Amino acid sequence: MPPKSPETCLVELCGISKSFASKNIVSNVSFSVHRGQIVTLIGPNGAGKSTVMRLALSLLKPDEGKVIRAKDIVIGYMPQNINIDASLPLSVLEFLNLRPKTTREECKKALDAVGAIHCLLSPIQAVSGGEMQRILLARAIIGKPDLLVLDEPVQGVDINGQESIYRIISDLKDNLNCGVLMISHDLHLVMSGTDHVICLNKHICCSGMPSQIQDAPEYRALLGSAVGKSFSLYKHDHDHHHDTGGNIVKDDHHDG
Amino acid sequence: MMDDFIINAIIGGLLVALAAGPLGCFLVWRRMAYFGDTISHSALMGVALGVALGTSHVLTIIVTSLFISLFLLLLERGGKFSSDTLLGILAHAALSVGLILISLQDSFRQDMMFYLIGDILAITPEDIFTLSLMTLGTLIGVAFIWRSLLTITVHEELARVEGENILLTKVIYMSLIAILVALAIKVVGALLITAMMIIPAAAARTMADSPLKMAVISSLLGALSVFLGIFASSQWDVPAGPAIIISATLLFFIGRIISARE
Protein backbone atom coordinates (compact mmCIF):
# COMPACT_ATOMS: atom_id res chain seq x y z
CA MET A 1 0.00 0.00 0.00
CA PRO A 2 1.37 3.42 -0.90
CA PRO A 3 1.25 6.03 1.87
CA LYS A 4 -1.77 8.30 2.08
CA SER A 5 -1.42 10.96 -0.57
CA PRO A 6 -3.97 13.47 -1.79
CA GLU A 7 -4.46 11.23 -4.81
CA THR A 8 -5.35 8.12 -2.80
CA CYS A 9 -8.23 6.23 -4.34
CA LEU A 10 -10.73 5.63 -1.55
CA VAL A 11 -13.24 3.49 -3.36
CA GLU A 12 -13.44 2.16 -6.87
CA LEU A 13 -16.33 0.42 -8.60
CA CYS A 14 -15.30 -1.73 -11.54
CA GLY A 15 -17.96 -2.86 -13.99
CA ILE A 16 -20.65 -3.31 -11.36
CA SER A 17 -23.97 -4.94 -12.24
CA LYS A 18 -26.81 -5.70 -9.88
CA SER A 19 -30.30 -7.05 -10.32
CA PHE A 20 -33.12 -7.81 -7.91
CA ALA A 21 -35.63 -10.57 -8.67
CA SER A 22 -34.18 -10.88 -12.19
CA LYS A 23 -34.88 -7.18 -12.78
CA ASN A 24 -31.78 -5.33 -13.83
CA ILE A 25 -31.15 -2.36 -11.55
CA VAL A 26 -27.73 -1.18 -12.71
CA SER A 27 -25.28 -2.56 -15.21
CA ASN A 28 -21.62 -1.99 -15.96
CA VAL A 29 -21.09 0.96 -13.64
CA SER A 30 -17.49 2.04 -13.10
CA PHE A 31 -16.15 5.06 -11.28
CA SER A 32 -13.90 5.96 -8.39
CA VAL A 33 -13.71 8.49 -5.59
CA HIS A 34 -10.33 9.93 -4.59
CA ARG A 35 -9.30 11.84 -1.52
CA GLY A 36 -10.24 15.51 -1.84
CA GLN A 37 -12.68 14.79 -4.63
CA ILE A 38 -16.46 15.31 -4.74
CA VAL A 39 -18.38 12.89 -6.94
CA THR A 40 -22.10 13.50 -7.40
CA LEU A 41 -24.58 10.92 -8.66
CA ILE A 42 -27.63 12.28 -10.44
CA GLY A 43 -30.46 10.59 -12.28
CA PRO A 44 -34.23 10.12 -12.35
CA ASN A 45 -36.20 8.13 -9.77
CA GLY A 46 -35.51 4.43 -10.07
CA ALA A 47 -32.23 5.04 -11.88
CA GLY A 48 -30.34 2.96 -9.32
CA LYS A 49 -28.53 5.79 -7.52
CA SER A 50 -29.18 4.40 -4.06
CA THR A 51 -28.26 0.91 -5.22
CA VAL A 52 -24.92 2.17 -6.52
CA MET A 53 -24.32 3.97 -3.24
CA ARG A 54 -25.16 0.85 -1.23
CA LEU A 55 -22.84 -1.18 -3.45
CA ALA A 56 -20.06 1.33 -2.82
CA LEU A 57 -20.70 0.98 0.93
CA SER A 58 -20.61 -2.83 0.62
CA LEU A 59 -24.15 -3.01 2.01
CA LEU A 60 -24.95 -4.97 -1.16
CA LYS A 61 -22.87 -7.47 -3.07
CA PRO A 62 -22.61 -6.90 -6.81
CA ASP A 63 -23.69 -9.68 -9.21
CA GLU A 64 -20.84 -8.76 -11.51
CA GLY A 65 -17.77 -6.57 -11.16
CA LYS A 66 -16.09 -5.62 -7.94
CA VAL A 67 -15.81 -2.84 -5.39
CA ILE A 68 -12.29 -2.01 -4.23
CA ARG A 69 -12.03 -0.03 -1.05
CA ALA A 70 -8.83 1.40 0.41
CA LYS A 71 -7.74 -0.40 3.56
CA ASP A 72 -8.52 1.01 7.01
CA ILE A 73 -10.50 4.01 5.88
CA VAL A 74 -13.19 5.50 8.09
CA ILE A 75 -16.49 6.00 6.31
CA GLY A 76 -19.09 8.57 7.33
CA TYR A 77 -22.50 7.63 5.98
CA MET A 78 -25.53 9.89 5.92
CA PRO A 79 -28.67 7.94 5.06
CA GLN A 80 -31.53 9.62 3.25
CA ASN A 81 -33.94 9.58 6.12
CA ILE A 82 -34.29 7.99 9.46
CA ASN A 83 -37.45 6.83 11.12
CA ILE A 84 -37.19 6.38 14.86
CA ASP A 85 -40.20 5.11 16.77
CA ALA A 86 -41.74 7.72 19.08
CA SER A 87 -41.53 5.22 21.93
CA LEU A 88 -37.73 5.56 22.02
CA PRO A 89 -36.69 8.45 24.30
CA LEU A 90 -33.50 9.52 22.54
CA SER A 91 -31.92 12.96 22.58
CA VAL A 92 -29.90 14.24 19.66
CA LEU A 93 -26.72 13.98 21.75
CA GLU A 94 -27.43 10.35 22.59
CA PHE A 95 -28.26 9.64 18.97
CA LEU A 96 -24.84 10.98 17.92
CA ASN A 97 -23.14 9.15 20.77
CA LEU A 98 -24.38 5.83 19.34
CA ARG A 99 -21.61 6.03 16.78
CA PRO A 100 -18.90 3.60 17.95
CA LYS A 101 -15.78 5.00 19.66
CA THR A 102 -17.20 8.43 20.30
CA THR A 103 -17.12 10.85 23.20
CA ARG A 104 -19.80 13.38 24.07
CA GLU A 105 -17.29 16.14 23.38
CA GLU A 106 -16.77 14.90 19.82
CA CYS A 107 -20.54 14.72 19.31
CA LYS A 108 -20.98 18.31 20.48
CA LYS A 109 -18.15 19.48 18.23
CA ALA A 110 -19.66 17.73 15.20
CA LEU A 111 -23.11 19.18 15.93
CA ASP A 112 -21.55 22.61 16.27
CA ALA A 113 -19.73 22.19 12.96
CA VAL A 114 -23.03 21.62 11.13
CA GLY A 115 -24.75 24.51 12.87
CA ALA A 116 -27.26 22.49 14.87
CA ILE A 117 -25.84 22.77 18.40
CA HIS A 118 -29.17 24.24 19.57
CA CYS A 119 -30.73 20.77 19.03
CA LEU A 120 -28.27 19.05 21.40
CA LEU A 121 -30.78 17.96 24.02
CA SER A 122 -33.96 17.87 21.93
CA PRO A 123 -35.71 14.54 21.44
CA ILE A 124 -34.58 13.26 18.04
CA GLN A 125 -38.21 12.87 16.92
CA ALA A 126 -38.92 16.57 17.57
CA VAL A 127 -36.42 18.22 15.20
CA SER A 128 -37.38 19.71 11.84
CA GLY A 129 -36.48 18.19 8.48
CA GLY A 130 -33.63 20.63 7.91
CA GLU A 131 -32.25 20.09 11.41
CA MET A 132 -32.44 16.32 10.89
CA GLN A 133 -30.28 16.57 7.75
CA ARG A 134 -27.68 18.51 9.75
CA ILE A 135 -27.81 16.00 12.61
CA LEU A 136 -27.33 13.08 10.22
CA LEU A 137 -24.41 14.95 8.66
CA ALA A 138 -22.96 15.48 12.14
CA ARG A 139 -23.20 11.74 12.82
CA ALA A 140 -21.36 11.07 9.55
CA ILE A 141 -18.42 13.36 10.35
CA ILE A 142 -17.74 12.04 13.86
CA GLY A 143 -14.52 10.04 13.80
CA LYS A 144 -12.86 12.11 11.04
CA PRO A 145 -13.95 10.02 8.04
CA ASP A 146 -11.76 9.56 4.98
CA LEU A 147 -14.84 9.11 2.82
CA LEU A 148 -18.19 10.84 3.25
CA VAL A 149 -21.13 9.09 1.61
CA LEU A 150 -24.21 11.31 1.54
CA ASP A 151 -27.61 10.19 0.28
CA GLU A 152 -29.51 13.31 -0.84
CA PRO A 153 -28.08 15.55 1.90
CA VAL A 154 -30.31 18.53 1.08
CA GLN A 155 -33.53 16.69 0.32
CA GLY A 156 -36.56 18.52 1.71
CA VAL A 157 -34.52 21.58 2.66
CA ASP A 158 -35.37 25.04 1.30
CA ILE A 159 -32.93 26.73 -1.07
CA ASN A 160 -31.22 28.84 1.61
CA GLY A 161 -30.86 25.79 3.81
CA GLN A 162 -29.41 23.85 0.87
CA GLU A 163 -26.92 26.62 0.31
CA SER A 164 -25.83 26.48 3.92
CA ILE A 165 -25.57 22.67 4.05
CA TYR A 166 -23.53 22.62 0.84
CA ARG A 167 -21.18 25.23 2.28
CA ILE A 168 -20.77 23.11 5.43
CA ILE A 169 -20.01 19.99 3.34
CA SER A 170 -17.48 21.94 1.31
CA ASP A 171 -15.74 23.23 4.47
CA LEU A 172 -15.77 19.74 6.00
CA LYS A 173 -14.21 18.28 2.89
CA ASP A 174 -11.39 20.79 3.07
CA ASN A 175 -10.86 20.36 6.83
CA LEU A 176 -11.01 16.56 6.84
CA ASN A 177 -9.29 16.20 3.47
CA CYS A 178 -11.76 13.44 2.66
CA GLY A 179 -13.49 12.25 -0.47
CA VAL A 180 -17.23 12.81 -0.92
CA LEU A 181 -19.70 10.63 -2.77
CA MET A 182 -23.19 12.05 -2.80
CA ILE A 183 -26.53 11.66 -4.47
CA SER A 184 -28.15 14.87 -5.65
CA HIS A 185 -31.92 15.19 -5.61
CA ASP A 186 -31.78 17.54 -8.59
CA LEU A 187 -31.05 16.53 -12.18
CA HIS A 188 -29.23 19.72 -13.10
CA LEU A 189 -28.08 21.48 -9.95
CA VAL A 190 -25.17 19.94 -8.10
CA MET A 191 -23.05 21.17 -5.27
CA SER A 192 -20.46 23.73 -6.24
CA GLY A 193 -17.01 22.20 -6.08
CA THR A 194 -18.21 18.91 -7.51
CA ASP A 195 -15.31 17.46 -9.45
CA HIS A 196 -17.18 14.77 -11.26
CA VAL A 197 -20.87 14.30 -12.07
CA ILE A 198 -22.21 10.89 -12.97
CA CYS A 199 -25.61 10.77 -14.61
CA LEU A 200 -27.10 7.39 -13.94
CA ASN A 201 -30.09 5.66 -15.47
CA LYS A 202 -29.45 1.96 -14.89
CA HIS A 203 -26.09 2.56 -16.52
CA ILE A 204 -23.85 5.60 -16.72
CA CYS A 205 -25.48 7.81 -19.34
CA CYS A 206 -22.90 10.54 -19.26
CA SER A 207 -20.41 12.02 -16.86
CA GLY A 208 -18.13 15.00 -16.58
CA MET A 209 -17.39 18.29 -14.92
CA PRO A 210 -20.20 20.65 -14.01
CA SER A 211 -20.00 24.23 -15.19
CA GLN A 212 -20.01 27.06 -12.71
CA ILE A 213 -23.47 28.40 -12.10
CA GLN A 214 -22.19 31.93 -12.43
CA ASP A 215 -21.77 31.17 -16.12
CA ALA A 216 -25.43 30.33 -16.54
CA PRO A 217 -27.43 33.56 -16.43
CA GLU A 218 -30.82 31.88 -16.11
CA TYR A 219 -29.85 30.12 -12.87
CA ARG A 220 -28.05 33.13 -11.49
CA ALA A 221 -31.21 35.15 -12.02
CA LEU A 222 -33.29 32.41 -10.43
CA LEU A 223 -31.16 31.80 -7.36
CA GLY A 224 -29.49 35.15 -6.76
CA SER A 225 -25.73 35.49 -6.87
CA ALA A 226 -25.08 34.72 -3.18
CA VAL A 227 -26.97 31.43 -3.15
CA GLY A 228 -25.77 30.59 -6.64
CA LYS A 229 -22.19 30.26 -5.42
CA SER A 230 -22.99 27.00 -3.68
CA PHE A 231 -24.43 25.35 -6.75
CA SER A 232 -23.07 24.28 -10.10
CA LEU A 233 -24.95 23.44 -13.23
CA TYR A 234 -24.49 20.15 -14.99
CA LYS A 235 -25.16 20.05 -18.73
CA HIS A 236 -26.10 16.55 -19.83
CA ASP A 237 -24.55 15.12 -22.97
CA HIS A 238 -26.53 12.04 -23.92
CA ASP A 239 -26.29 10.16 -27.19
CA HIS A 240 -29.38 8.13 -26.38
CA HIS A 241 -32.59 8.29 -24.43
CA HIS A 242 -34.69 5.81 -22.46
CA ASP A 243 -38.16 4.56 -23.30
CA THR A 244 -40.74 4.26 -20.52
CA GLY A 245 -39.47 0.80 -19.70
CA GLY A 246 -36.00 2.20 -19.11
CA ASN A 247 -34.54 0.57 -22.24
CA ILE A 248 -31.87 2.42 -24.15
CA VAL A 249 -32.91 3.99 -27.43
CA LYS A 250 -30.07 5.36 -29.56
CA ASP A 251 -30.69 8.86 -30.86
CA ASP A 252 -30.67 9.21 -34.65
CA HIS A 253 -30.09 12.93 -34.50
CA HIS A 254 -29.24 15.49 -31.90
CA ASP A 255 -32.00 17.74 -30.66
CA GLY A 256 -31.89 21.46 -31.36
CA MET B 1 -46.19 -14.20 58.50
CA MET B 2 -46.29 -14.86 54.78
CA ASP B 3 -46.42 -18.41 53.46
CA ASP B 4 -43.29 -19.76 51.80
CA PHE B 5 -45.01 -20.26 48.47
CA ILE B 6 -46.07 -16.58 48.39
CA ILE B 7 -42.49 -15.51 49.06
CA ASN B 8 -41.21 -17.84 46.35
CA ALA B 9 -43.83 -16.46 43.98
CA ILE B 10 -42.82 -12.88 44.68
CA ILE B 11 -39.10 -13.60 44.24
CA GLY B 12 -39.72 -15.53 41.01
CA GLY B 13 -41.98 -12.79 39.67
CA LEU B 14 -39.46 -10.08 40.53
CA LEU B 15 -36.66 -11.93 38.73
CA VAL B 16 -38.76 -12.21 35.58
CA ALA B 17 -39.85 -8.56 35.80
CA LEU B 18 -36.24 -7.46 36.13
CA ALA B 19 -35.17 -9.22 32.93
CA ALA B 20 -38.36 -8.35 31.06
CA GLY B 21 -37.83 -4.59 31.49
CA PRO B 22 -34.97 -3.94 29.04
CA LEU B 23 -35.93 -6.76 26.65
CA GLY B 24 -39.49 -5.44 26.49
CA CYS B 25 -38.26 -1.91 25.78
CA PHE B 26 -36.44 -3.17 22.70
CA LEU B 27 -39.58 -5.03 21.55
CA VAL B 28 -41.47 -1.72 21.78
CA TRP B 29 -38.74 0.41 20.16
CA ARG B 30 -38.24 -2.08 17.35
CA ARG B 31 -42.02 -2.47 16.80
CA MET B 32 -41.59 -6.18 17.38
CA ALA B 33 -44.36 -6.95 19.87
CA TYR B 34 -45.50 -9.75 17.60
CA PHE B 35 -42.07 -11.35 17.87
CA GLY B 36 -42.74 -11.88 21.58
CA ASP B 37 -45.90 -13.78 20.69
CA THR B 38 -44.09 -15.93 18.16
CA ILE B 39 -41.51 -16.90 20.73
CA SER B 40 -44.11 -17.69 23.38
CA HIS B 41 -46.05 -19.86 20.92
CA SER B 42 -42.79 -21.63 20.10
CA ALA B 43 -42.19 -22.04 23.81
CA LEU B 44 -45.54 -23.81 24.11
CA MET B 45 -44.43 -26.15 21.35
CA GLY B 46 -41.23 -26.62 23.33
CA VAL B 47 -43.19 -27.56 26.43
CA ALA B 48 -45.25 -30.11 24.51
CA LEU B 49 -42.12 -31.46 22.83
CA GLY B 50 -40.46 -31.79 26.20
CA VAL B 51 -43.37 -33.75 27.62
CA ALA B 52 -43.43 -35.99 24.54
CA LEU B 53 -39.71 -36.67 24.99
CA GLY B 54 -40.21 -37.29 28.68
CA THR B 55 -38.28 -34.28 29.95
CA SER B 56 -39.66 -31.11 31.45
CA HIS B 57 -36.34 -29.38 31.30
CA VAL B 58 -36.39 -25.69 30.58
CA LEU B 59 -33.65 -26.20 27.97
CA THR B 60 -36.15 -27.93 25.65
CA ILE B 61 -38.20 -24.74 25.64
CA ILE B 62 -35.20 -22.50 25.01
CA VAL B 63 -33.84 -24.66 22.20
CA THR B 64 -37.24 -24.84 20.46
CA SER B 65 -37.73 -21.06 20.71
CA LEU B 66 -34.21 -20.44 19.47
CA PHE B 67 -34.71 -22.76 16.54
CA ILE B 68 -37.84 -20.85 15.50
CA SER B 69 -36.07 -17.46 15.88
CA LEU B 70 -33.13 -18.54 13.76
CA PHE B 71 -35.54 -19.89 11.19
CA LEU B 72 -37.17 -16.46 11.16
CA LEU B 73 -33.81 -14.74 10.52
CA LEU B 74 -33.26 -17.13 7.62
CA LEU B 75 -36.70 -16.49 6.12
CA GLU B 76 -36.27 -12.71 6.44
CA ARG B 77 -33.26 -12.92 4.12
CA GLY B 78 -35.55 -13.94 1.25
CA GLY B 79 -37.09 -10.48 1.45
CA LYS B 80 -40.41 -11.35 -0.21
CA PHE B 81 -42.62 -10.96 2.86
CA SER B 82 -42.59 -8.49 5.72
CA SER B 83 -41.44 -9.93 9.01
CA ASP B 84 -45.01 -9.39 10.25
CA THR B 85 -46.32 -12.06 7.87
CA LEU B 86 -43.41 -14.40 8.57
CA LEU B 87 -43.97 -14.06 12.32
CA GLY B 88 -47.65 -14.87 11.84
CA ILE B 89 -46.78 -18.01 9.89
CA LEU B 90 -44.18 -19.25 12.37
CA ALA B 91 -46.19 -18.35 15.48
CA HIS B 92 -49.25 -20.27 14.42
CA ALA B 93 -47.38 -23.17 12.88
CA ALA B 94 -45.50 -23.59 16.16
CA LEU B 95 -48.71 -23.27 18.16
CA SER B 96 -50.44 -25.89 16.01
CA VAL B 97 -47.58 -28.34 16.34
CA GLY B 98 -47.67 -27.77 20.09
CA LEU B 99 -51.44 -28.29 20.32
CA ILE B 100 -51.27 -31.53 18.32
CA LEU B 101 -48.44 -32.86 20.48
CA ILE B 102 -50.49 -32.01 23.57
CA SER B 103 -53.63 -33.69 22.23
CA LEU B 104 -51.67 -36.91 21.80
CA GLN B 105 -50.86 -37.08 25.51
CA ASP B 106 -53.91 -37.59 27.73
CA SER B 107 -52.16 -37.05 31.03
CA PHE B 108 -50.87 -33.69 29.92
CA ARG B 109 -54.15 -32.06 28.97
CA GLN B 110 -55.10 -31.07 32.51
CA ASP B 111 -51.82 -29.21 33.03
CA MET B 112 -52.31 -27.22 29.85
CA MET B 113 -53.98 -24.30 31.62
CA PHE B 114 -50.89 -23.77 33.81
CA TYR B 115 -48.69 -23.35 30.79
CA LEU B 116 -51.13 -20.91 29.23
CA ILE B 117 -51.67 -18.59 32.20
CA GLY B 118 -48.80 -19.58 34.48
CA ASP B 119 -48.62 -21.11 37.92
CA ILE B 120 -46.59 -18.66 39.94
CA LEU B 121 -47.65 -20.10 43.30
CA ALA B 122 -46.04 -23.41 42.35
CA ILE B 123 -42.57 -21.90 42.03
CA THR B 124 -40.06 -23.98 44.00
CA PRO B 125 -36.71 -23.00 45.53
CA GLU B 126 -35.02 -24.90 42.66
CA ASP B 127 -37.02 -22.78 40.19
CA ILE B 128 -35.76 -19.67 41.95
CA PHE B 129 -32.20 -20.86 41.57
CA THR B 130 -32.68 -21.39 37.81
CA LEU B 131 -34.54 -18.08 37.49
CA SER B 132 -31.75 -16.19 39.28
CA LEU B 133 -29.10 -17.62 36.98
CA MET B 134 -31.09 -16.88 33.85
CA THR B 135 -32.07 -13.38 34.95
CA LEU B 136 -28.45 -12.61 35.70
CA GLY B 137 -27.40 -14.04 32.34
CA THR B 138 -30.10 -12.06 30.55
CA LEU B 139 -29.10 -8.77 32.18
CA ILE B 140 -25.42 -9.34 31.38
CA GLY B 141 -26.39 -10.21 27.81
CA VAL B 142 -28.49 -7.06 27.44
CA ALA B 143 -25.68 -4.92 28.81
CA PHE B 144 -23.32 -6.52 26.30
CA ILE B 145 -25.46 -5.78 23.21
CA TRP B 146 -27.11 -2.61 24.56
CA ARG B 147 -25.37 0.04 22.44
CA SER B 148 -25.14 -2.12 19.35
CA LEU B 149 -28.82 -3.10 19.43
CA LEU B 150 -29.83 0.50 20.06
CA THR B 151 -27.80 1.60 17.02
CA ILE B 152 -29.42 -1.11 14.89
CA THR B 153 -32.85 -0.07 16.17
CA VAL B 154 -32.21 3.51 15.06
CA HIS B 155 -30.95 2.64 11.57
CA GLU B 156 -29.75 -0.78 10.54
CA GLU B 157 -27.70 0.22 7.47
CA LEU B 158 -26.04 3.09 9.30
CA ALA B 159 -25.10 0.63 12.04
CA ARG B 160 -23.65 -1.75 9.45
CA VAL B 161 -21.56 0.99 7.80
CA GLU B 162 -20.31 2.03 11.22
CA GLY B 163 -19.11 -1.50 11.79
CA GLU B 164 -21.70 -3.08 14.09
CA ASN B 165 -22.04 -6.86 13.85
CA ILE B 166 -25.76 -6.94 13.03
CA LEU B 167 -26.22 -10.69 12.86
CA LEU B 168 -24.42 -11.41 16.13
CA THR B 169 -26.38 -8.74 18.00
CA LYS B 170 -29.70 -9.95 16.62
CA VAL B 171 -28.96 -13.59 17.43
CA ILE B 172 -28.00 -12.67 21.00
CA TYR B 173 -31.14 -10.56 21.39
CA MET B 174 -33.36 -13.35 20.10
CA SER B 175 -31.64 -15.83 22.40
CA LEU B 176 -32.23 -13.57 25.39
CA ILE B 177 -35.92 -13.33 24.54
CA ALA B 178 -36.10 -17.10 24.16
CA ILE B 179 -34.48 -17.53 27.59
CA LEU B 180 -36.79 -14.98 29.20
CA VAL B 181 -39.89 -16.59 27.69
CA ALA B 182 -38.79 -20.00 28.92
CA LEU B 183 -38.29 -18.70 32.43
CA ALA B 184 -41.45 -16.60 32.47
CA ILE B 185 -43.75 -19.40 31.32
CA LYS B 186 -44.29 -20.57 34.90
CA VAL B 187 -44.84 -17.02 36.16
CA VAL B 188 -47.38 -15.53 33.74
CA GLY B 189 -47.90 -18.31 31.18
CA ALA B 190 -47.30 -18.46 27.43
CA LEU B 191 -50.35 -16.37 26.59
CA LEU B 192 -49.26 -13.39 28.66
CA ILE B 193 -45.46 -13.30 28.36
CA THR B 194 -45.47 -10.66 25.63
CA ALA B 195 -47.67 -8.51 27.85
CA MET B 196 -45.19 -8.90 30.70
CA MET B 197 -42.52 -7.45 28.40
CA ILE B 198 -44.32 -4.69 26.53
CA ILE B 199 -46.85 -3.26 29.02
CA PRO B 200 -44.33 -2.17 31.69
CA ALA B 201 -42.10 -0.84 28.89
CA ALA B 202 -44.93 1.19 27.38
CA ALA B 203 -45.91 2.44 30.84
CA ALA B 204 -42.32 3.55 31.44
CA ARG B 205 -42.22 5.68 28.28
CA THR B 206 -43.89 8.78 29.72
CA MET B 207 -41.61 8.74 32.77
CA ALA B 208 -38.30 8.39 30.91
CA ASP B 209 -36.14 10.76 28.90
CA SER B 210 -33.40 8.30 27.93
CA PRO B 211 -33.33 4.67 26.78
CA LEU B 212 -31.51 3.51 29.92
CA LYS B 213 -33.99 5.21 32.26
CA MET B 214 -36.88 3.70 30.33
CA ALA B 215 -35.40 0.21 30.72
CA VAL B 216 -34.85 0.66 34.45
CA ILE B 217 -38.31 2.16 35.07
CA SER B 218 -39.79 -0.63 32.98
CA SER B 219 -38.20 -3.23 35.29
CA LEU B 220 -39.43 -1.35 38.36
CA LEU B 221 -42.99 -1.09 37.04
CA GLY B 222 -42.89 -4.79 36.17
CA ALA B 223 -41.79 -5.54 39.74
CA LEU B 224 -44.59 -3.37 41.14
CA SER B 225 -47.07 -5.22 38.92
CA VAL B 226 -45.84 -8.54 40.32
CA PHE B 227 -46.46 -7.31 43.88
CA LEU B 228 -49.91 -5.97 43.05
CA GLY B 229 -50.85 -9.05 41.04
CA ILE B 230 -49.82 -11.53 43.74
CA PHE B 231 -51.58 -9.43 46.36
CA ALA B 232 -54.78 -9.38 44.29
CA SER B 233 -54.43 -13.08 43.67
CA SER B 234 -54.18 -14.00 47.34
CA GLN B 235 -56.85 -11.46 48.33
CA TRP B 236 -59.56 -12.44 45.85
CA ASP B 237 -58.41 -15.91 44.83
CA VAL B 238 -57.91 -15.06 41.16
CA PRO B 239 -55.10 -16.45 38.96
CA ALA B 240 -51.87 -14.54 39.62
CA GLY B 241 -50.57 -14.32 36.02
CA PRO B 242 -53.55 -12.40 34.63
CA ALA B 243 -53.70 -10.31 37.81
CA ILE B 244 -50.06 -9.22 37.26
CA ILE B 245 -50.83 -8.21 33.68
CA ILE B 246 -53.94 -6.27 34.72
CA SER B 247 -51.87 -4.46 37.36
CA ALA B 248 -49.31 -3.50 34.70
CA THR B 249 -52.11 -2.30 32.43
CA LEU B 250 -53.54 -0.15 35.24
CA LEU B 251 -50.09 1.37 35.78
CA PHE B 252 -49.92 2.10 32.04
CA PHE B 253 -53.25 3.94 32.07
CA ILE B 254 -52.47 5.82 35.30
CA GLY B 255 -49.24 6.99 33.67
CA ARG B 256 -51.12 8.11 30.57
CA ILE B 257 -53.66 10.06 32.61
CA ILE B 258 -50.96 11.78 34.70
CA SER B 259 -48.88 12.71 31.63
CA ALA B 260 -51.99 13.98 29.81
CA ARG B 261 -52.73 16.34 32.70
CA GLU B 262 -49.26 17.85 32.72
XYZ file of N, CA and C in Angstrom, chain B residues 71-84 86-87 170 174:
54
model
N -34.802 -19.613 12.402
C -35.537 -19.894 11.186
C -36.130 -18.589 10.639
N -36.610 -17.758 11.560
C -37.173 -16.459 11.162
C -36.103 -15.597 10.487
N -34.919 -15.532 11.096
C -33.814 -14.744 10.516
C -33.505 -15.209 9.097
N -33.543 -16.535 8.921
C -33.259 -17.133 7.619
C -34.326 -16.732 6.599
N -35.595 -16.818 7.015
C -36.703 -16.486 6.116
C -36.674 -15.004 5.734
N -36.295 -14.148 6.699
C -36.266 -12.708 6.444
C -35.294 -12.354 5.324
N -34.270 -13.190 5.148
C -33.265 -12.916 4.123
C -33.849 -13.010 2.727
N -34.903 -13.829 2.552
C -35.546 -13.936 1.248
C -36.116 -12.607 0.787
N -36.644 -11.837 1.743
C -37.090 -10.484 1.451
C -38.426 -10.348 0.750
N -39.136 -11.450 0.512
C -40.409 -11.351 -0.208
C -41.547 -10.869 0.699
N -41.540 -11.303 1.956
C -42.625 -10.965 2.864
C -42.110 -10.119 4.016
N -42.975 -9.276 4.544
C -42.593 -8.490 5.717
C -42.457 -9.432 6.902
N -41.670 -9.032 7.883
C -41.440 -9.928 9.011
C -42.753 -10.179 9.769
N -43.684 -9.222 9.652
C -45.007 -9.387 10.247
C -45.684 -10.681 9.775
N -44.221 -13.239 8.223
C -43.408 -14.404 8.575
C -43.631 -14.802 10.034
N -43.725 -13.779 10.905
C -43.965 -14.060 12.323
C -45.301 -14.754 12.502
N -28.317 -9.477 16.736
C -29.702 -9.953 16.622
C -29.867 -11.364 17.193
N -32.332 -12.320 20.223
C -33.363 -13.351 20.099
C -33.164 -14.447 21.145
